[in-house]
C-alpha cells in the first residue's frame, strides 16, 4: 500500500438553481467521509464504490434506487453498472424491476456470470435467483410520479485505493416519464461508467448524448492517446456533450489521486476527497 487514495461521489447533474440541497449535501458529506476512511484503512476501490453507490441508492435523495420514479407506463425501471479498473471486469443491469440495490445486482452480474449486461426480465430473474433484496411495495418505496423532481439525478462513485487500483459505479432510475424500455448511458460500459489503469469515471445527465460520445471511456482515452491531464480530458468530454446539445457532468479520479468533476448544467451534487487533503462537497459552482 502506498497511502495514496482518492474518491468522488455524485448525486446527479439535474440540480436546479431554484432549489436548496442542504439535506443532500449533508448526506453526501457524511458518506464522503465514510468512503475516505474506508480507503485510508486499505479497503479495495471496488468494495468502496459499491458501498457508496448502494448508500446513495438507499437514501431516496437522488433519482436512483429509492429516489426513482415510474416511466410513462407507471413502472419503475432501474439501470446500474460497475467496473473494476485492475481487471476491466464489468457488470451491468438495465430496466431492472423491483430490487433495492441495482448496483449490487450489477456487481453480481460481473462476479457470478460470464456476461456484462443483463436486461429486463432476465436481469430480474437473475437478481431473484441470487437472493438480492426485493422491494416489497413499489408504490410506497419509490417516488410518486407527480413528485415534480427534476428529470435527471443519476448517482455514482469512483475511487482509487491504496494499492493503486481504480473502480467506478453508476446507478439511475432514468428520466421521469421515460418511454418503457428506454435505457440511457448508465449501464453502458464506456458511456456512463468506466475504470481502467488510468482513470475511473461515472457520468450523469442526458444519457443519449453521453452514449453518442462514449463519454466515460473517452476520458481515459484522451489521457492515454492525447496526453491530456485528467482535468482537461474530463472537461473536453463534457464540452463534447454540450456541443451536441446535451447536458450533464461526470466525476473522475486517476491513478495519481487527482480528482475532477466538470459539468454543463445548472448544478451537480458532488463530493470529492483525496489523501492530499482535498475535501469538497458542492452542488453549484
Short mmCIF file of C-alpha atoms in Angstrom, two decimals:
data_model
loop_
_atom_site.label_atom_id
_atom_site.label_comp_id
_atom_site.label_asym_id
_atom_site.label_seq_id
_atom_site.Cartn_x
_atom_site.Cartn_y
_atom_site.Cartn_z
CA UNK A 1 0.00 0.00 0.00
CA UNK A 2 1.27 3.46 -0.87
CA UNK A 3 -1.06 5.58 1.25
CA UNK A 4 -2.45 7.41 -1.75
CA UNK A 5 -6.22 7.31 -2.26
CA UNK A 6 -8.97 9.39 -3.84
CA UNK A 7 -12.74 9.32 -4.03
CA UNK A 8 -15.56 11.20 -5.72
CA UNK A 9 -19.34 10.84 -5.44
CA UNK A 10 -22.17 12.42 -7.38
CA UNK A 11 -25.91 12.66 -6.98
CA UNK A 12 -26.75 13.83 -10.47
CA UNK A 13 -26.49 16.86 -12.73
CA UNK A 14 -30.21 17.66 -12.59
CA UNK A 15 -29.86 20.21 -9.78
CA UNK A 16 -31.75 23.44 -10.37
CA UNK A 17 -30.86 26.88 -9.02
CA UNK A 18 -34.32 27.44 -7.51
CA UNK A 19 -33.84 24.60 -5.00
CA UNK A 20 -31.66 24.25 -1.92
CA UNK A 21 -29.79 20.97 -1.49
CA UNK A 22 -28.73 21.13 2.17
CA UNK A 23 -30.05 17.67 3.03
CA UNK A 24 -28.39 16.12 0.01
CA UNK A 25 -25.08 17.88 0.74
CA UNK A 26 -25.10 16.84 4.39
CA UNK A 27 -25.71 13.21 3.43
CA UNK A 28 -23.06 13.43 0.71
CA UNK A 29 -20.53 14.86 3.18
CA UNK A 30 -21.11 12.10 5.72
CA UNK A 31 -20.87 9.46 3.01
CA UNK A 32 -17.72 11.04 1.56
CA UNK A 33 -16.03 10.91 4.98
CA UNK A 34 -17.08 7.29 5.37
CA UNK A 35 -15.68 6.35 1.97
CA UNK A 36 -12.45 8.24 2.60
CA UNK A 37 -11.97 6.39 5.90
CA UNK A 38 -12.58 3.06 4.18
CA UNK A 39 -9.94 3.81 1.57
CA UNK A 40 -7.44 5.13 4.15
CA UNK A 41 -7.79 1.83 6.02
CA UNK A 42 -6.84 -0.08 2.87
CA UNK A 43 -10.22 -1.26 1.57
CA UNK A 44 -10.31 -2.01 -2.15
CA UNK A 45 -11.75 0.55 -4.56
CA UNK A 46 -14.44 -1.81 -5.88
CA UNK A 47 -15.85 -2.51 -2.41
CA UNK A 48 -15.86 1.20 -1.60
CA UNK A 49 -17.64 2.39 -4.75
CA UNK A 50 -20.32 -0.29 -4.44
CA UNK A 51 -20.88 0.63 -0.79
CA UNK A 52 -21.08 4.33 -1.63
CA UNK A 53 -23.41 3.81 -4.59
CA UNK A 54 -25.61 1.48 -2.55
CA UNK A 55 -25.96 4.12 0.17
CA UNK A 56 -26.82 6.81 -2.39
CA UNK A 57 -29.46 4.50 -3.89
CA UNK A 58 -30.97 3.83 -0.48
CA UNK A 59 -31.09 7.49 0.60
CA UNK A 60 -34.08 8.45 -1.54
CA UNK A 61 -32.38 11.79 -2.18
CA UNK A 62 -31.45 11.17 -5.81
CA UNK A 63 -33.08 9.70 -8.90
CA UNK A 64 -31.72 6.20 -8.30
CA UNK A 65 -32.91 3.27 -6.23
CA UNK A 66 -35.42 4.60 -3.70
CA UNK A 67 -35.45 8.02 -5.39
CA UNK A 68 -36.59 6.66 -8.77
CA UNK A 69 -40.00 7.37 -10.28
CA UNK A 70 -42.20 5.50 -12.78
CA UNK A 71 -41.84 5.58 -16.55
CA UNK A 72 -44.70 6.55 -18.86
CA UNK A 73 -46.38 3.19 -18.21
CA UNK A 74 -46.24 3.63 -14.44
CA UNK A 75 -43.40 1.13 -13.93
CA UNK A 76 -40.05 1.83 -12.25
CA UNK A 77 -37.14 0.54 -14.36
CA UNK A 78 -33.63 0.85 -12.95
CA UNK A 79 -30.16 0.80 -14.54
CA UNK A 80 -26.73 0.34 -12.95
CA UNK A 81 -23.14 -0.66 -13.70
CA UNK A 82 -19.82 -1.34 -12.00
CA UNK A 83 -16.29 -1.71 -13.34
CA UNK A 84 -13.03 -2.90 -11.77
CA UNK A 85 -10.15 -1.00 -13.34
CA UNK A 86 -7.45 -3.52 -12.47
CA UNK A 87 -9.06 -6.31 -14.48
CA UNK A 88 -11.61 -4.38 -16.57
CA UNK A 89 -14.22 -6.78 -15.31
CA UNK A 90 -17.64 -5.14 -15.52
CA UNK A 91 -21.27 -5.85 -14.77
CA UNK A 92 -24.50 -4.02 -15.53
CA UNK A 93 -28.27 -4.25 -15.43
CA UNK A 94 -30.87 -2.32 -17.38
CA UNK A 95 -34.66 -1.99 -16.97
CA UNK A 96 -34.39 -3.94 -13.71
CA UNK A 97 -37.63 -4.02 -11.73
CA UNK A 98 -38.28 -4.48 -8.03
CA UNK A 99 -34.87 -4.69 -6.34
CA UNK A 100 -33.46 -2.43 -3.62
CA UNK A 101 -29.90 -2.03 -4.96
CA UNK A 102 -29.37 -2.24 -8.71
CA UNK A 103 -25.66 -1.52 -8.30
CA UNK A 104 -25.23 -4.62 -6.15
CA UNK A 105 -27.08 -6.67 -8.74
CA UNK A 106 -24.71 -5.25 -11.37
CA UNK A 107 -21.77 -6.43 -9.30
CA UNK A 108 -23.44 -9.83 -9.10
CA UNK A 109 -23.58 -9.96 -12.90
CA UNK A 110 -19.87 -9.17 -13.02
CA UNK A 111 -18.85 -11.77 -10.44
CA UNK A 112 -21.38 -14.57 -10.92
CA UNK A 113 -21.99 -14.75 -14.68
CA UNK A 114 -19.93 -14.79 -17.85
CA UNK A 115 -21.84 -11.74 -19.11
CA UNK A 116 -21.52 -7.97 -18.70
CA UNK A 117 -25.10 -6.75 -19.18
CA UNK A 118 -28.46 -8.29 -18.27
CA UNK A 119 -31.73 -6.50 -19.05
CA UNK A 120 -35.43 -6.57 -18.21
CA UNK A 121 -36.92 -9.90 -17.18
CA UNK A 122 -33.54 -11.60 -17.44
CA UNK A 123 -31.96 -9.13 -15.04
CA UNK A 124 -34.85 -9.52 -12.59
CA UNK A 125 -34.74 -13.32 -12.79
CA UNK A 126 -31.01 -13.31 -12.10
CA UNK A 127 -31.43 -10.94 -9.14
CA UNK A 128 -34.12 -13.19 -7.71
CA UNK A 129 -32.04 -16.34 -8.15
CA UNK A 130 -29.13 -14.62 -6.38
CA UNK A 131 -31.40 -13.58 -3.48
CA UNK A 132 -30.82 -9.85 -3.79
CA UNK A 133 -33.17 -7.79 -1.62
CA UNK A 134 -36.52 -7.08 -3.23
CA UNK A 135 -38.78 -4.03 -2.97
CA UNK A 136 -41.86 -5.25 -1.12
CA UNK A 137 -44.23 -2.45 -2.12
CA UNK A 138 -43.08 -0.37 -5.11
CA UNK A 139 -45.87 2.19 -4.67
CA UNK A 140 -44.67 3.10 -1.18
CA UNK A 141 -40.93 2.68 -1.81
CA UNK A 142 -40.31 4.74 -4.93
CA UNK A 143 -41.01 8.42 -5.59
CA UNK A 144 -44.56 9.07 -6.87
CA UNK A 145 -44.84 10.14 -10.50
CA UNK A 146 -46.36 13.52 -9.56
CA UNK A 147 -43.45 14.49 -7.26
CA UNK A 148 -42.12 17.10 -9.65
CA UNK A 149 -38.47 16.23 -9.11
CA UNK A 150 -36.05 17.20 -11.91
CA UNK A 151 -35.70 14.65 -14.66
CA UNK A 152 -32.12 13.58 -14.04
CA UNK A 153 -30.37 12.55 -10.84
CA UNK A 154 -28.12 9.58 -11.53
CA UNK A 155 -25.73 8.64 -8.71
CA UNK A 156 -22.17 7.45 -8.95
CA UNK A 157 -18.90 6.76 -7.15
CA UNK A 158 -15.30 6.46 -8.30
CA UNK A 159 -12.23 5.61 -6.22
CA UNK A 160 -8.51 4.96 -6.16
CA UNK A 161 -7.36 2.66 -3.37
CA UNK A 162 -4.02 2.48 -1.60
CA UNK A 163 -2.99 -0.47 -3.79
CA UNK A 164 -3.30 1.76 -6.84
CA UNK A 165 -6.48 0.16 -8.16
CA UNK A 166 -9.39 2.14 -9.61
CA UNK A 167 -13.12 1.36 -9.73
CA UNK A 168 -16.38 3.02 -10.73
CA UNK A 169 -20.11 2.52 -10.11
CA UNK A 170 -23.17 4.28 -11.55
CA UNK A 171 -26.91 3.85 -10.90
CA UNK A 172 -30.11 5.59 -12.04
CA UNK A 173 -33.85 5.47 -12.32
CA UNK A 174 -33.52 7.33 -15.62
CA UNK A 175 -35.71 10.14 -16.86
CA UNK A 176 -39.06 10.55 -15.16
CA UNK A 177 -41.84 9.57 -17.53
CA UNK A 178 -39.42 7.93 -19.98
CA UNK A 179 -40.65 5.51 -22.63
CA UNK A 180 -40.89 1.94 -21.30
CA UNK A 181 -37.66 0.14 -22.10
CA UNK A 182 -35.66 3.35 -22.52
CA UNK A 183 -32.06 2.84 -21.44
CA UNK A 184 -29.55 5.66 -21.11
CA UNK A 185 -25.80 5.67 -20.66
CA UNK A 186 -25.69 4.44 -17.04
CA UNK A 187 -25.49 0.66 -17.71
CA UNK A 188 -23.47 1.06 -20.90
CA UNK A 189 -19.82 0.33 -20.14
CA UNK A 190 -17.72 3.08 -21.71
CA UNK A 191 -20.57 5.58 -21.90
CA UNK A 192 -21.80 6.05 -18.34
CA UNK A 193 -19.22 4.07 -16.38
CA UNK A 194 -15.57 3.21 -16.91
CA UNK A 195 -12.46 2.15 -14.97
CA UNK A 196 -9.05 1.02 -16.18
CA UNK A 197 -5.45 1.53 -15.04
CA UNK A 198 -5.57 5.25 -15.86
CA UNK A 199 -8.92 6.58 -14.65
CA UNK A 200 -12.30 5.77 -13.14
CA UNK A 201 -15.32 7.72 -14.38
CA UNK A 202 -19.05 7.95 -13.59
CA UNK A 203 -21.37 10.13 -15.70
CA UNK A 204 -24.69 11.85 -15.14
CA UNK A 205 -27.01 13.83 -17.38
CA UNK A 206 -28.98 13.25 -20.55
CA UNK A 207 -27.72 9.78 -21.35
CA UNK A 208 -28.35 9.77 -25.09
CA UNK A 209 -25.59 12.35 -25.54
CA UNK A 210 -23.14 10.53 -23.28
CA UNK A 211 -23.65 7.39 -25.36
CA UNK A 212 -23.02 9.34 -28.55
CA UNK A 213 -19.59 10.48 -27.34
CA UNK A 214 -18.74 7.31 -25.35
CA UNK A 215 -18.08 9.75 -22.55
CA UNK A 216 -16.64 7.72 -19.68
CA UNK A 217 -14.09 5.73 -21.68
CA UNK A 218 -13.13 8.80 -23.70
CA UNK A 219 -11.70 10.44 -20.57
CA UNK A 220 -9.15 7.63 -20.25
CA UNK A 221 -8.51 7.56 -24.00
CA UNK A 222 -7.69 11.27 -24.01
CA UNK A 223 -5.19 10.71 -21.19
CA UNK A 224 -3.57 7.77 -22.98
CA UNK A 225 -3.52 8.97 -26.58
CA UNK A 226 -3.75 12.77 -26.44
CA UNK A 227 -1.56 13.24 -23.38
CA UNK A 228 -4.22 15.27 -21.58
CA UNK A 229 -4.45 15.62 -17.82
CA UNK A 230 -7.44 14.14 -16.03
CA UNK A 231 -8.94 17.60 -15.60
CA UNK A 232 -8.51 18.65 -19.22
CA UNK A 233 -9.70 15.28 -20.56
CA UNK A 234 -12.86 15.29 -18.45
CA UNK A 235 -13.62 18.91 -19.31
CA UNK A 236 -13.20 18.19 -23.03
CA UNK A 237 -15.63 15.26 -22.84
CA UNK A 238 -18.28 17.41 -21.16
CA UNK A 239 -17.72 20.12 -23.75
CA UNK A 240 -18.29 17.46 -26.44
CA UNK A 241 -21.62 16.57 -24.80
CA UNK A 242 -22.59 20.24 -24.53
CA UNK A 243 -21.61 20.88 -28.14
CA UNK A 244 -24.08 18.25 -29.33
CA UNK A 245 -26.87 19.93 -27.36
CA UNK A 246 -26.76 17.73 -24.27
CA UNK A 247 -26.17 18.50 -20.62
CA UNK A 248 -24.69 16.75 -17.61
CA UNK A 249 -21.43 16.09 -15.86
CA UNK A 250 -19.04 13.45 -14.60
CA UNK A 251 -16.75 12.59 -11.72
CA UNK A 252 -13.32 11.09 -12.31
CA UNK A 253 -10.19 10.06 -10.43
CA UNK A 254 -6.87 8.98 -11.90
CA UNK A 255 -4.03 6.72 -10.82
CA UNK A 256 -2.14 9.64 -9.29
CA UNK A 257 -5.03 10.55 -7.00
CA UNK A 258 -6.23 13.57 -8.94
CA UNK A 259 -9.98 14.24 -8.82
CA UNK A 260 -12.23 16.30 -11.09
CA UNK A 261 -15.97 16.93 -11.54
CA UNK A 262 -16.83 19.08 -14.58
CA UNK A 263 -20.45 19.69 -15.57
CA UNK A 264 -22.53 21.58 -18.12
CA UNK A 265 -25.80 22.15 -16.26
CA UNK A 266 -27.11 24.42 -13.54
CA UNK A 267 -25.57 22.22 -10.87
CA UNK A 268 -24.25 18.78 -9.98
CA UNK A 269 -24.44 17.31 -6.47
CA UNK A 270 -20.93 16.10 -5.74
CA UNK A 271 -18.31 15.27 -3.12
CA UNK A 272 -14.57 14.99 -3.72
CA UNK A 273 -11.72 13.93 -1.41
CA UNK A 274 -8.18 12.58 -1.57
CA UNK A 275 -5.21 11.74 0.63
CA UNK A 276 -3.61 15.11 -0.11
CA UNK A 277 -6.25 16.99 1.87
CA UNK A 278 -8.94 17.70 -0.72
CA UNK A 279 -12.45 17.65 0.74
CA UNK A 280 -15.22 19.40 -1.15
CA UNK A 281 -18.99 18.99 -1.15
CA UNK A 282 -20.96 21.24 -3.51
CA UNK A 283 -24.00 21.39 -5.75
CA UNK A 284 -23.36 24.58 -7.68
CA UNK A 285 -20.13 26.26 -8.77
#
